[in-house]
XYZ file of C-alpha atoms in Angstrom:
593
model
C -20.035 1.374 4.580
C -17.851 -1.749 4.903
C -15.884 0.364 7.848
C -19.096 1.169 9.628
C -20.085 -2.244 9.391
C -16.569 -3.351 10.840
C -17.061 -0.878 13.934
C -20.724 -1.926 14.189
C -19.417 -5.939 14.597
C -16.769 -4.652 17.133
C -19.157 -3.166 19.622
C -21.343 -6.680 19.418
C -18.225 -8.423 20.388
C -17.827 -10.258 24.024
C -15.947 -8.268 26.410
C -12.461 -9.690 27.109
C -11.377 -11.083 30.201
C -7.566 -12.495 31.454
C -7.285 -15.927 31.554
C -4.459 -18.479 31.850
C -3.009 -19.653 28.315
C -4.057 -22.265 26.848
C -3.030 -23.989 23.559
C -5.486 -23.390 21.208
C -7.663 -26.594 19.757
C -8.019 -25.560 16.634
C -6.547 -26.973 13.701
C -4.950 -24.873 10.551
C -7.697 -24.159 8.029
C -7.570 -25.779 4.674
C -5.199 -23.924 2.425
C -7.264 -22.319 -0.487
C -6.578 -23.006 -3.911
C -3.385 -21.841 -5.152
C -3.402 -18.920 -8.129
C -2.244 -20.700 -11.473
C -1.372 -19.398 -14.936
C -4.732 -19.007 -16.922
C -5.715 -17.906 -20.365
C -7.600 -14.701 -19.527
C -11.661 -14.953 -20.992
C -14.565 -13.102 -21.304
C -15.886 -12.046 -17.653
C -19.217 -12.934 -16.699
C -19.243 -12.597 -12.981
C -17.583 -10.243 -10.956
C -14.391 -11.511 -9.233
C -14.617 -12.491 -5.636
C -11.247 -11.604 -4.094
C -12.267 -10.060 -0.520
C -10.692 -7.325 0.893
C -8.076 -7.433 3.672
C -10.243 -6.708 7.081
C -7.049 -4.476 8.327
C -5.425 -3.258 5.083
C -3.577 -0.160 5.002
C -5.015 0.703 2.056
C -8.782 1.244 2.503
C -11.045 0.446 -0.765
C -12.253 3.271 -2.941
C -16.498 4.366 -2.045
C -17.355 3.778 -5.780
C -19.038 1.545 -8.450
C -17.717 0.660 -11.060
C -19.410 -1.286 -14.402
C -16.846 -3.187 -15.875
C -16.306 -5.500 -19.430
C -12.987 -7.324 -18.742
C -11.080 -10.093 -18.836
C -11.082 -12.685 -15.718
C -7.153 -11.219 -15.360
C -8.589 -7.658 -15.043
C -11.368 -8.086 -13.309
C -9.481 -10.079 -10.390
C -7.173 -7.174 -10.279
C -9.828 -4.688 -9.690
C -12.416 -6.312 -7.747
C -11.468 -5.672 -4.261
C -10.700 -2.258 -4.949
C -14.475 -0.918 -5.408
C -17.668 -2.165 -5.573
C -17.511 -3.799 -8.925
C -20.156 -5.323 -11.394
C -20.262 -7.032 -14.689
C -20.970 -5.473 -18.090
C -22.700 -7.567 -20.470
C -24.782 -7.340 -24.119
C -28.146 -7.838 -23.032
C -28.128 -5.999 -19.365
C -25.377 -3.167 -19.969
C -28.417 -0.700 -18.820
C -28.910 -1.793 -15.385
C -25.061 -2.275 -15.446
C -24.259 1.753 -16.015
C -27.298 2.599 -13.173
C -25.697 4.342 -10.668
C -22.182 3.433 -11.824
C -19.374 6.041 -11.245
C -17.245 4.921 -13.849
C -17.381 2.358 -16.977
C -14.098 0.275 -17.372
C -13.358 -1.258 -20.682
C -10.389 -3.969 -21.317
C -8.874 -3.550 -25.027
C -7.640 -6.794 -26.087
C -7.015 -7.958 -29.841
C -8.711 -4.837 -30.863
C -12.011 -5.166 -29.410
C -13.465 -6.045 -25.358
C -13.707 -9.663 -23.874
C -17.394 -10.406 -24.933
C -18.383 -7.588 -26.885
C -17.466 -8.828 -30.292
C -17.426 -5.807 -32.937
C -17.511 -1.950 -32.623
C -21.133 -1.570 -33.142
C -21.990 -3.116 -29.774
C -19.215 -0.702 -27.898
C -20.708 1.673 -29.734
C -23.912 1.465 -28.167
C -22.723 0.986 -24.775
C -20.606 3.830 -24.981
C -23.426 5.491 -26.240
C -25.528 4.832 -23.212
C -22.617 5.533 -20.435
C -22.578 9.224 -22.157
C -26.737 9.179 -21.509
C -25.903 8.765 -18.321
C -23.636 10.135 -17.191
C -21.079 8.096 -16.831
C -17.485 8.274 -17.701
C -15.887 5.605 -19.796
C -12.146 4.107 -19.530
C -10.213 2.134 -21.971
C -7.380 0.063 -20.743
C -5.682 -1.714 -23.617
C -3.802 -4.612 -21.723
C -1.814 -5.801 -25.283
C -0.173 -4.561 -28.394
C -3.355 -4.581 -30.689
C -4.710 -0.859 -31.163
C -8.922 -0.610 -30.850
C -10.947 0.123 -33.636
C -12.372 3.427 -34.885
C -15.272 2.986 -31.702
C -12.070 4.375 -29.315
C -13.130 7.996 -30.469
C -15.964 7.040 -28.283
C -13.791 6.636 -24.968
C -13.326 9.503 -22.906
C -10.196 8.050 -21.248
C -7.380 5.678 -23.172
C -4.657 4.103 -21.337
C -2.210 0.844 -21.762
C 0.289 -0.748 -20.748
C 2.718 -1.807 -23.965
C 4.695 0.550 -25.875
C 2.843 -0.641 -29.088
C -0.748 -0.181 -28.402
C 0.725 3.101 -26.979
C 2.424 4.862 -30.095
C -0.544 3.337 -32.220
C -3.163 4.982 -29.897
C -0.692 8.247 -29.890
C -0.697 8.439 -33.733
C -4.783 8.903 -33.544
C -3.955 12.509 -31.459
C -5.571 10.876 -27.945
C -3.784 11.437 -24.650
C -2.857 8.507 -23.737
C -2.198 7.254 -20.270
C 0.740 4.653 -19.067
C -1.010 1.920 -16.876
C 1.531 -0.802 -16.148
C 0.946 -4.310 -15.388
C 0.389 -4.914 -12.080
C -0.810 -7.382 -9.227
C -3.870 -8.259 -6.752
C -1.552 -8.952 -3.035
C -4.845 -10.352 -2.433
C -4.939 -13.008 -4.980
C -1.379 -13.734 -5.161
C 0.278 -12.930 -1.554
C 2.267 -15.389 -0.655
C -0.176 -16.398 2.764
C -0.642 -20.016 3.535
C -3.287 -22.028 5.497
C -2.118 -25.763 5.217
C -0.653 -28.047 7.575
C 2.526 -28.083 6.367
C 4.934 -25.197 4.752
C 5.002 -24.583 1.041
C 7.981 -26.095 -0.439
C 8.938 -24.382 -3.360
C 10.529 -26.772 -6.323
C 11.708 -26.004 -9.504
C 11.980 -23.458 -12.560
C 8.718 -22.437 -13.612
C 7.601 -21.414 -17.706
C 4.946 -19.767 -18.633
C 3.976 -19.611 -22.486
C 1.620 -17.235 -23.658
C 0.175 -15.814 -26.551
C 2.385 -18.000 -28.719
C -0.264 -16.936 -32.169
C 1.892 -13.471 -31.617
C 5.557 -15.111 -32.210
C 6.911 -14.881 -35.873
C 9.908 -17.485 -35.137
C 10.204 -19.519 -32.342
C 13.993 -18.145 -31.819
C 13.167 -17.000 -28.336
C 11.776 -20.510 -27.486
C 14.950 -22.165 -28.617
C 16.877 -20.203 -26.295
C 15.113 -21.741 -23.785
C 14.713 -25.014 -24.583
C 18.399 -24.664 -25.039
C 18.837 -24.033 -21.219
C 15.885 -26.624 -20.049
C 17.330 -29.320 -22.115
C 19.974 -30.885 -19.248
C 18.255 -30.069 -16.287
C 16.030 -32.871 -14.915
C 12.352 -32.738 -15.806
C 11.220 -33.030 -12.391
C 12.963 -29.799 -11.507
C 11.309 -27.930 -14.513
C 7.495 -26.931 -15.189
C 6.146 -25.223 -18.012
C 2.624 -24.217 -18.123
C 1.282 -23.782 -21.964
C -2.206 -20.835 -21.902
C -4.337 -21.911 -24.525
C -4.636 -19.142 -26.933
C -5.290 -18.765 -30.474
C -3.639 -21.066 -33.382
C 0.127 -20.485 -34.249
C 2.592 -21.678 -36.960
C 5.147 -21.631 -34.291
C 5.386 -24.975 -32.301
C 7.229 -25.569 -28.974
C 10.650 -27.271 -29.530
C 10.318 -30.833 -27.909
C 12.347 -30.228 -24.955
C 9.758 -27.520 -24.024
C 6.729 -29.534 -25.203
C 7.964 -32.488 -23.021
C 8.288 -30.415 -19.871
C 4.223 -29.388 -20.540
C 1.640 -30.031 -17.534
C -1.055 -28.887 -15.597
C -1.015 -25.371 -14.634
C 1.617 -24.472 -11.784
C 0.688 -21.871 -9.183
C 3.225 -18.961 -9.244
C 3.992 -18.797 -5.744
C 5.160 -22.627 -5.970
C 8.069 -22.433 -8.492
C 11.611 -21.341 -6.699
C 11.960 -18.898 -10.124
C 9.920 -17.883 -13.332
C 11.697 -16.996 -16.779
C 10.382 -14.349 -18.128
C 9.010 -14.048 -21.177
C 7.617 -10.585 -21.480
C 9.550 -10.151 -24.572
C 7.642 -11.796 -26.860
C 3.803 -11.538 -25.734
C 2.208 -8.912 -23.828
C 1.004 -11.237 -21.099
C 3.866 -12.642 -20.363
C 4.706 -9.355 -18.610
C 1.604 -9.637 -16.750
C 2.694 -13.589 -15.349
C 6.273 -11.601 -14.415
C 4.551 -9.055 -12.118
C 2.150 -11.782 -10.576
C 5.274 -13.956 -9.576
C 6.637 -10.756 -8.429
C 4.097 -10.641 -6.357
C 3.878 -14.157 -4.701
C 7.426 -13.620 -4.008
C 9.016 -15.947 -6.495
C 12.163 -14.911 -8.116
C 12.778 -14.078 -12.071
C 14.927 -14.431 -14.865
C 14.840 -13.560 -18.531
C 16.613 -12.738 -21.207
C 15.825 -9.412 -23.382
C 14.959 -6.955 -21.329
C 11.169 -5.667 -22.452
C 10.104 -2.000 -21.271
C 5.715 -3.470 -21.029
C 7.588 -4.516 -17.106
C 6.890 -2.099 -14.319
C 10.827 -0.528 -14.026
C 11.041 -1.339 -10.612
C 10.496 -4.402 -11.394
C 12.579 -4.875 -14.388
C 15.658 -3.412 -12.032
C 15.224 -6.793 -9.958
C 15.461 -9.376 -12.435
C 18.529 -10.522 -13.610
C 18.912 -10.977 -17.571
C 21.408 -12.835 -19.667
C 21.682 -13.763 -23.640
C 22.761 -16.879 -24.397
C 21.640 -20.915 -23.016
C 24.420 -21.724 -21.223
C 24.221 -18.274 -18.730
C 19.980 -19.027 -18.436
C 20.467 -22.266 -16.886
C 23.226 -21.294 -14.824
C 20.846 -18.551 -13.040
C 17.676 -20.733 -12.964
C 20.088 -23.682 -11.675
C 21.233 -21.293 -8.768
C 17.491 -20.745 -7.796
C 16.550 -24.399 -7.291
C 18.904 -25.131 -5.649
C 19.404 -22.258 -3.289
C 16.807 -21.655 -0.877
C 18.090 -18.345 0.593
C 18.834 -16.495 -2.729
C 15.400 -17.642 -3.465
C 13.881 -15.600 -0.095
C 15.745 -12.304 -0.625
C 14.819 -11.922 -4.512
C 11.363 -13.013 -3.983
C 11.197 -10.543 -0.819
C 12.599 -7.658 -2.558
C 10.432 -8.544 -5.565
C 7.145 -8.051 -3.523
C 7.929 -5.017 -2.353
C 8.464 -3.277 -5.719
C 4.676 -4.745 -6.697
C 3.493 -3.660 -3.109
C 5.012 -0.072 -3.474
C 3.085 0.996 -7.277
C 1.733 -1.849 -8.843
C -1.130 -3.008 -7.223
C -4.515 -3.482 -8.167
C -5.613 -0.205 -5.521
C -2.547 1.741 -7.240
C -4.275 1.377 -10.785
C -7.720 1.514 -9.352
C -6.924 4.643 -7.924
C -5.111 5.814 -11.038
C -8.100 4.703 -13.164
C -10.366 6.846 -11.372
C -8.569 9.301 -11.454
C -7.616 10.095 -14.731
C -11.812 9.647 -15.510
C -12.023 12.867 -12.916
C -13.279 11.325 -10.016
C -12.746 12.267 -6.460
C -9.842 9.978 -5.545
C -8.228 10.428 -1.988
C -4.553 9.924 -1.993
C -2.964 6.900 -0.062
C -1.907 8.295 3.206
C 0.658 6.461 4.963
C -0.357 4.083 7.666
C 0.729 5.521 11.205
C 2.155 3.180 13.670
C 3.220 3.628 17.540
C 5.863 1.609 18.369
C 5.574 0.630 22.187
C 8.796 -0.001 24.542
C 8.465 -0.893 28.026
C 11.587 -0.848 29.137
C 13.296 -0.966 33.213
C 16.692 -1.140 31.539
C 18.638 2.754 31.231
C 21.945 0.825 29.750
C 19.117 -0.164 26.149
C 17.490 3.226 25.482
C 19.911 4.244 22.767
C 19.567 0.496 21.032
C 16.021 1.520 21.501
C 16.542 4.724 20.247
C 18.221 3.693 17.071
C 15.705 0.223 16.571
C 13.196 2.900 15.586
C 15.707 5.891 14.310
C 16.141 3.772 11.196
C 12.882 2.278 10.472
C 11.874 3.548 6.723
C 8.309 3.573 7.532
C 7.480 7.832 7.371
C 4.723 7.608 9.844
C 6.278 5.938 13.525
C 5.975 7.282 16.998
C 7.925 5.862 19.742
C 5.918 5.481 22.910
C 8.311 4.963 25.375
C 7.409 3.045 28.663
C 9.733 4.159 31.736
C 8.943 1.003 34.071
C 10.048 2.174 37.071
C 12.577 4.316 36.223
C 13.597 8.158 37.154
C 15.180 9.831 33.700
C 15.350 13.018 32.490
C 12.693 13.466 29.298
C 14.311 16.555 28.104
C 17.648 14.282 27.555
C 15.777 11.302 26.135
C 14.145 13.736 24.098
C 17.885 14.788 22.609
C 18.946 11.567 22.236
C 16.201 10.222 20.236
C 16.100 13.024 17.733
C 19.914 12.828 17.235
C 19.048 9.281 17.008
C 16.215 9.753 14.089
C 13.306 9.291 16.119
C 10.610 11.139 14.652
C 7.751 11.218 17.163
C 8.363 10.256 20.716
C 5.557 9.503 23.424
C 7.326 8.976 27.292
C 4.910 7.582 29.677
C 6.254 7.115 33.502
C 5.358 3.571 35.031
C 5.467 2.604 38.809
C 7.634 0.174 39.182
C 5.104 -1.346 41.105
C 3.339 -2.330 38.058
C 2.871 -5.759 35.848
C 4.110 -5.967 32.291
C 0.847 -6.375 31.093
C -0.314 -3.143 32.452
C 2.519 -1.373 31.484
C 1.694 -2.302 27.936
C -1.495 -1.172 28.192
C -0.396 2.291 28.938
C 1.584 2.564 26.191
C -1.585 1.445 24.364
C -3.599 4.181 26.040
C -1.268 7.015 24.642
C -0.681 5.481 21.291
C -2.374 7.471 18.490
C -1.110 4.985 15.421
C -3.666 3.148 13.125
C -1.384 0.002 14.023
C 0.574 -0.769 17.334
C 3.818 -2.740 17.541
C 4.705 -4.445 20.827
C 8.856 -4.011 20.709
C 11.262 -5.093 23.134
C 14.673 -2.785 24.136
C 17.363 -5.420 23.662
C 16.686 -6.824 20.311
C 17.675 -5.750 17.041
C 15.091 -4.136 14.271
C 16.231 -3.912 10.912
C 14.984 -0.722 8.549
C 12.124 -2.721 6.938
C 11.021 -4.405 9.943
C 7.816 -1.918 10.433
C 6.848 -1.534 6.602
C 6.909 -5.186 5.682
C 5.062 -6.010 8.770
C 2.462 -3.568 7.730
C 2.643 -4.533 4.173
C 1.435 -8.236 5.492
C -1.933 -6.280 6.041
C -2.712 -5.682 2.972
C -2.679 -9.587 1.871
C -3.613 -11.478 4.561
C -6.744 -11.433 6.882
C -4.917 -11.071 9.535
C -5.171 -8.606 12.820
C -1.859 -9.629 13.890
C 1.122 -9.973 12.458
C 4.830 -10.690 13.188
C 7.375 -13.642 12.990
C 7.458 -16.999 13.933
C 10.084 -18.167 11.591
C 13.131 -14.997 13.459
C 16.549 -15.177 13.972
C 18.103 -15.633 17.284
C 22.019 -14.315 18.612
C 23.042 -16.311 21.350
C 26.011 -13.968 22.531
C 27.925 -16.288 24.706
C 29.031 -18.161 21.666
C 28.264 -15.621 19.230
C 26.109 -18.325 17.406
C 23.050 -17.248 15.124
C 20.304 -19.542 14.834
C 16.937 -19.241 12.337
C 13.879 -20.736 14.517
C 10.849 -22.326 13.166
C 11.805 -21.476 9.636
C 9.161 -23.673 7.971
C 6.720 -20.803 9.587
C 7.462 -17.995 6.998
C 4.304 -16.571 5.153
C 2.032 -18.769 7.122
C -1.098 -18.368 9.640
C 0.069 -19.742 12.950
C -0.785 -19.717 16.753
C 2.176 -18.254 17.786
C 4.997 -15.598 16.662
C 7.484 -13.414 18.714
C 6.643 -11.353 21.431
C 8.853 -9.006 20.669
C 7.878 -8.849 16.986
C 3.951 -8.137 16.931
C 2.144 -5.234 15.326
C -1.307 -5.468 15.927
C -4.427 -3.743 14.058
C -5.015 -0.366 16.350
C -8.670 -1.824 17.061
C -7.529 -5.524 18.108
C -4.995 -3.757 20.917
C -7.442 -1.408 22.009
C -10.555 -4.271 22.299
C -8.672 -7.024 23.340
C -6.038 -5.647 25.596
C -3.549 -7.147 27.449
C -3.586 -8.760 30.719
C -3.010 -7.753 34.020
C -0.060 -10.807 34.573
C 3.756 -10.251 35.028
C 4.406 -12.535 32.194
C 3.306 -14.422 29.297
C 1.913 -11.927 28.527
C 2.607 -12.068 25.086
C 0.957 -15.717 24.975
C -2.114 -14.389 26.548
C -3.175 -11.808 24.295
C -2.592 -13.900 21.126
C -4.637 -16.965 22.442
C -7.839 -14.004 23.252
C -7.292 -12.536 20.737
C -7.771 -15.636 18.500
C -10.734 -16.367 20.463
C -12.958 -13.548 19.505
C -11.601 -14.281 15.963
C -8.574 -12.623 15.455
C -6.067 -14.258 12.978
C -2.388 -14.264 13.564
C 0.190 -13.875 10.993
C 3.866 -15.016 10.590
C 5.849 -12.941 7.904
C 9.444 -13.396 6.918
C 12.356 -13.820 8.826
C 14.027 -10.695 8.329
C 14.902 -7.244 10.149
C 14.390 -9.155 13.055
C 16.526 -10.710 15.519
C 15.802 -11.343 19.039
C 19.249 -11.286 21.158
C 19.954 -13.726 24.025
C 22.494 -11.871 26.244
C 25.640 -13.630 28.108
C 23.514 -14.127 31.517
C 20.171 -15.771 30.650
C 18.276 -14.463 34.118
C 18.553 -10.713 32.655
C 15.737 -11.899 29.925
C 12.131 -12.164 31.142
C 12.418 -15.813 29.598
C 15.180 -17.394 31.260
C 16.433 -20.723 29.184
C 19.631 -21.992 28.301
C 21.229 -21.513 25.141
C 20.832 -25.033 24.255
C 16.557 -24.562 24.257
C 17.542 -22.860 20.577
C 19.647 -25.901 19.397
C 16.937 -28.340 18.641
C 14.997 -29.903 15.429
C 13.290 -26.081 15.166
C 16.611 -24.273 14.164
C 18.888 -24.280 12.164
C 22.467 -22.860 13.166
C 23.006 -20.615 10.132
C 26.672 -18.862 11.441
C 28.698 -16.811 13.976
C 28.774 -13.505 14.712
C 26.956 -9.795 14.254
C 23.851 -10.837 12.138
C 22.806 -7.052 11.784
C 24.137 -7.167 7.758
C 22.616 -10.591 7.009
C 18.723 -9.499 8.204
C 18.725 -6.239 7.220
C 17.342 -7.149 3.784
């Protein structure tokens, strides 16, 4: 339904028509509220997280009752059509519900109190019809009212070999991650400047000694205050107390994606494993200490792990202070989150394990168009899109003007690793702009990149540009903050870099991928040039917001004689207050993160 509506809004909208470019008035929308570490409680609304307009992954055509924690229920809100399970209206709850989702926590579900009232619920799914999941998110076991549960899963070892011992099947459900809630997009004015090392202490009723919190205070103690947060969930009453030099360092709540790097905890509570895979998520890097096996394995693979004070605050000391480390961990982080540990991966696996009708995720297919009037770049072309790791690419090849043999081309790409490719034949008589749109025209991908034949594209360019989709509410994506080789020097410089992970009015030309439905509506224009300018500024005007993603597996190349681009400045138009010179020479091994 919410796709027909989608299609239904894009036939009501206004017809575009070329214009000259013009900057655009508006200013950046306020940035939302930041996600912060909170205690999970009892759920009495359903979450509000919207889903991405042009995700990849489309939302599951089912309802689902659920009795969950605020941590839960965020999760799994934009993944279905969810609603609220309480005491007094449970009935009209289960009414045409597909599936009844329980969260076991401290034995029991947030708001339902003792087994007798999960008793009758369960009760009244089975009346009608209606399958019921348990999800037990920490170490407690349920009470006897599980027999009652047609499907058990968790995610901690404990609750596991407890739940094991009763003779259930028992499902592994990891923690996982809204993109939605915790991507790291920004709206505001300025760029997010991540500061220091970020604790988070949960559950502390669950620690028998506060060993593991002496470690850390160990570590904290000489580092400035400023350049440490910790963030303290209310929970239940404990004998164990934080050590002052923890207890001093207490505040407000810090929002994940803020902190340069988050010590993990998942050692000693449940949902501290939980606050890892968040920050995993909003792309900030971790540390820890015991390893702890409640951590999604990809995950745990990524973070680094030592045993003693002195080694912590040497790794959380490297993080503050060093803004680059920070990117690639955090970047590389995200992607293990992105690739199984979503909220649609457990929705999906949720369902399914209750019996339901579950499509699989289907990769994304994207045409990659090339307009190209140079023969001496169709093998950098070639290989640009040979080693993309994204399964489901198409090359659509535009031959502006030129006379080639296809059968060749055809050779040379597959040798090359080019898994689908589309030739079209331009006349050279023809503008940029409507060369593009023929390449448009025979594209058959879900998205469309716009790709130029000099630069350089790294493996992950296509799949984290896509991945964007899924956590932003965008219909364009690309880079604004890029790396630029200025080969008559050999000099690498990093442009706007304060527009990483950001909504802006501009990004590359030669870095877009576009929703399939924005290229096909809006179109490009009819013009020789600026082309790229003109369909972002009408696109934007019916609505359309445009993305800037990381600066990686990208780098547009300025050749040795500036009048061979299409944009014909100096070197020195790269050397200003917008870059920074980073180094000299091949930066193919530096951005191909």
């Amino acid at each position: 339904m919410r796709r027909a509506a989608r299609a239904a809004l894009a036939e009501l909208r206004p017809a575009a028509s070329p214009q000259t470019p013009t900057e655009p008035a508006t200013a950046p929308k306020p940035r939302p509220s930041a996600p912060t570490a909170t205690e999970p409680e009892p759920a009495s609304e359903p979450a509000t997280t919207a889903t991405a307009p042009h995700s990849p992954v489309p939302t599951l055509a089912l309802t689902v009752a659920v009795a969950a924690s605020p941590r839960l229920a965020d999760l799994l809100a934009p993944e279905w059509d969810q609603r609220p399970v309480e005491r007094r209206s449970h009935a009209e709850a289960l009414e045409g519900a597909d599936l009844l989702l329980l969260e076991g926590l401290e034995g029991s579900v947030p708001g339902w109190g003792d087994g007798s009232a999960l008793t009758d619920l369960l009760t009244a799914a089975k009346g009608a019809g209606v399958p019921s999941v348990l999800w037990v998110t920490d170490d407690t076991a349920p009470g006897p009212w599980v027999a009652d549960v047609d499907v058990v899963g968790t995610s901690t070892t404990a609750a596991r070999e407890a739940l094991v011992a009763t003779g259930r099947e028992v499902h592994d459900w990891a923690p996982a991650a809204q993109p939605r809630a915790l991507g790291p997009a920004r709206e505001d004015a300025t760029t997010r400047r991540r500061s220091g090392a970020l604790v988070v202490v949960d559950g502390l009723s669950r620690l028998g000694d506060d060993s593991s919190l002496r470690l850390v205070a160990d570590a904290l103690t000489p580092m400035q205050r400023s350049a440490t947060h910790l963030t303290r969930r209310p929970g239940k009453s404990s004998v164990v107390t934080l050590p002052p030099a923890l207890a001093e360092r207490a505040g407000d709540d810090h929002p994940l994606g803020d902190a340069r790097v988050l010590l993990d905890l998942s050692a000693t509570t449940p949902a501290a494993a939980w606050t890892t895979v968040a920050a995993a998520a909003a792309q900030t890097p971790v540390v820890g200490t015991t390893t702890h096996a409640d951590l999604p394995a990809e995950v745990d693979a990524l973070v680094p792990r030592v045993e003693d004070a002195k080694s912590l605050r040497s790794e959380l000391v490297a993080r503050v202070n060093q803004e680059e480390l920070v990117a690639r961990e955090g970047l590389r982080l995200q992607r293990a989150v992105l690739a199984g540990h979503t909220g649609a991966h457990r929705a999906r696996a949720l369902a399914s394990a209750a019996g339901l009708d579950v499509p699989a995720i289907a990769p994304a297919t994207i045409s990659a168009v090339v307009p190209t009037n140079r023969t001496h770049e169709l093998d950098n072309v070639f290989a640009n899109l040979g080693r993309q790791d994204h399964p489901a690419t198409e090359l659509v090849l535009v031959l502006h003007g030129l006379d080639t043999d296809d059968a060749e081309l055809r050779r040379r790409a597959t040798e090359a690793g080019v898994r689908d490719l589309q030739i079209v034949h331009a006349d050279a008589s023809l503008t940029l702009g409507a060369c593009m749109n023929l390449g448009v025209d025979a594209a058959g991908g879900q998205y469309i990149a716009k790709m130029d034949d000099d630069n350089i594209y790294g493996p992950r360019y296509l799949s984290d540009l896509l991945a964007a989709f899924a956590y932003t509410d965008a219909g364009i994506v690309g880079k604004w903050a890029h790396y630029v080789w200025l080969r008559s020097t050999g000099a690498v410089v990093l442009r706007y870099p304060d527009s990483e992970h950001r909504y802006e009015r501009r990004i590359q030309g030669g870095s877009m991928l576009f929703a399939g439905d924005v290229a096909r509506e809006v179109r490009f224009s009819d013009i020789p040039r600026a082309v790229d300018s003109d369909i972002l500024d009408r696109s934007m005007e019916q609505g359309v917001r445009v993305y800037s993603g990381d600066r990686y597996n990208y780098v547009s190349v300025r050749g040795d004689d500036r009048h061979s681009h299409t944009w014909t400045v100096t070197d020195s138009t790269f050397l200003t207050a917008t870059g920074r010179l980073r180094f000299y020479g091949d930066p193919t091994t530096h951005v191909s993160l």
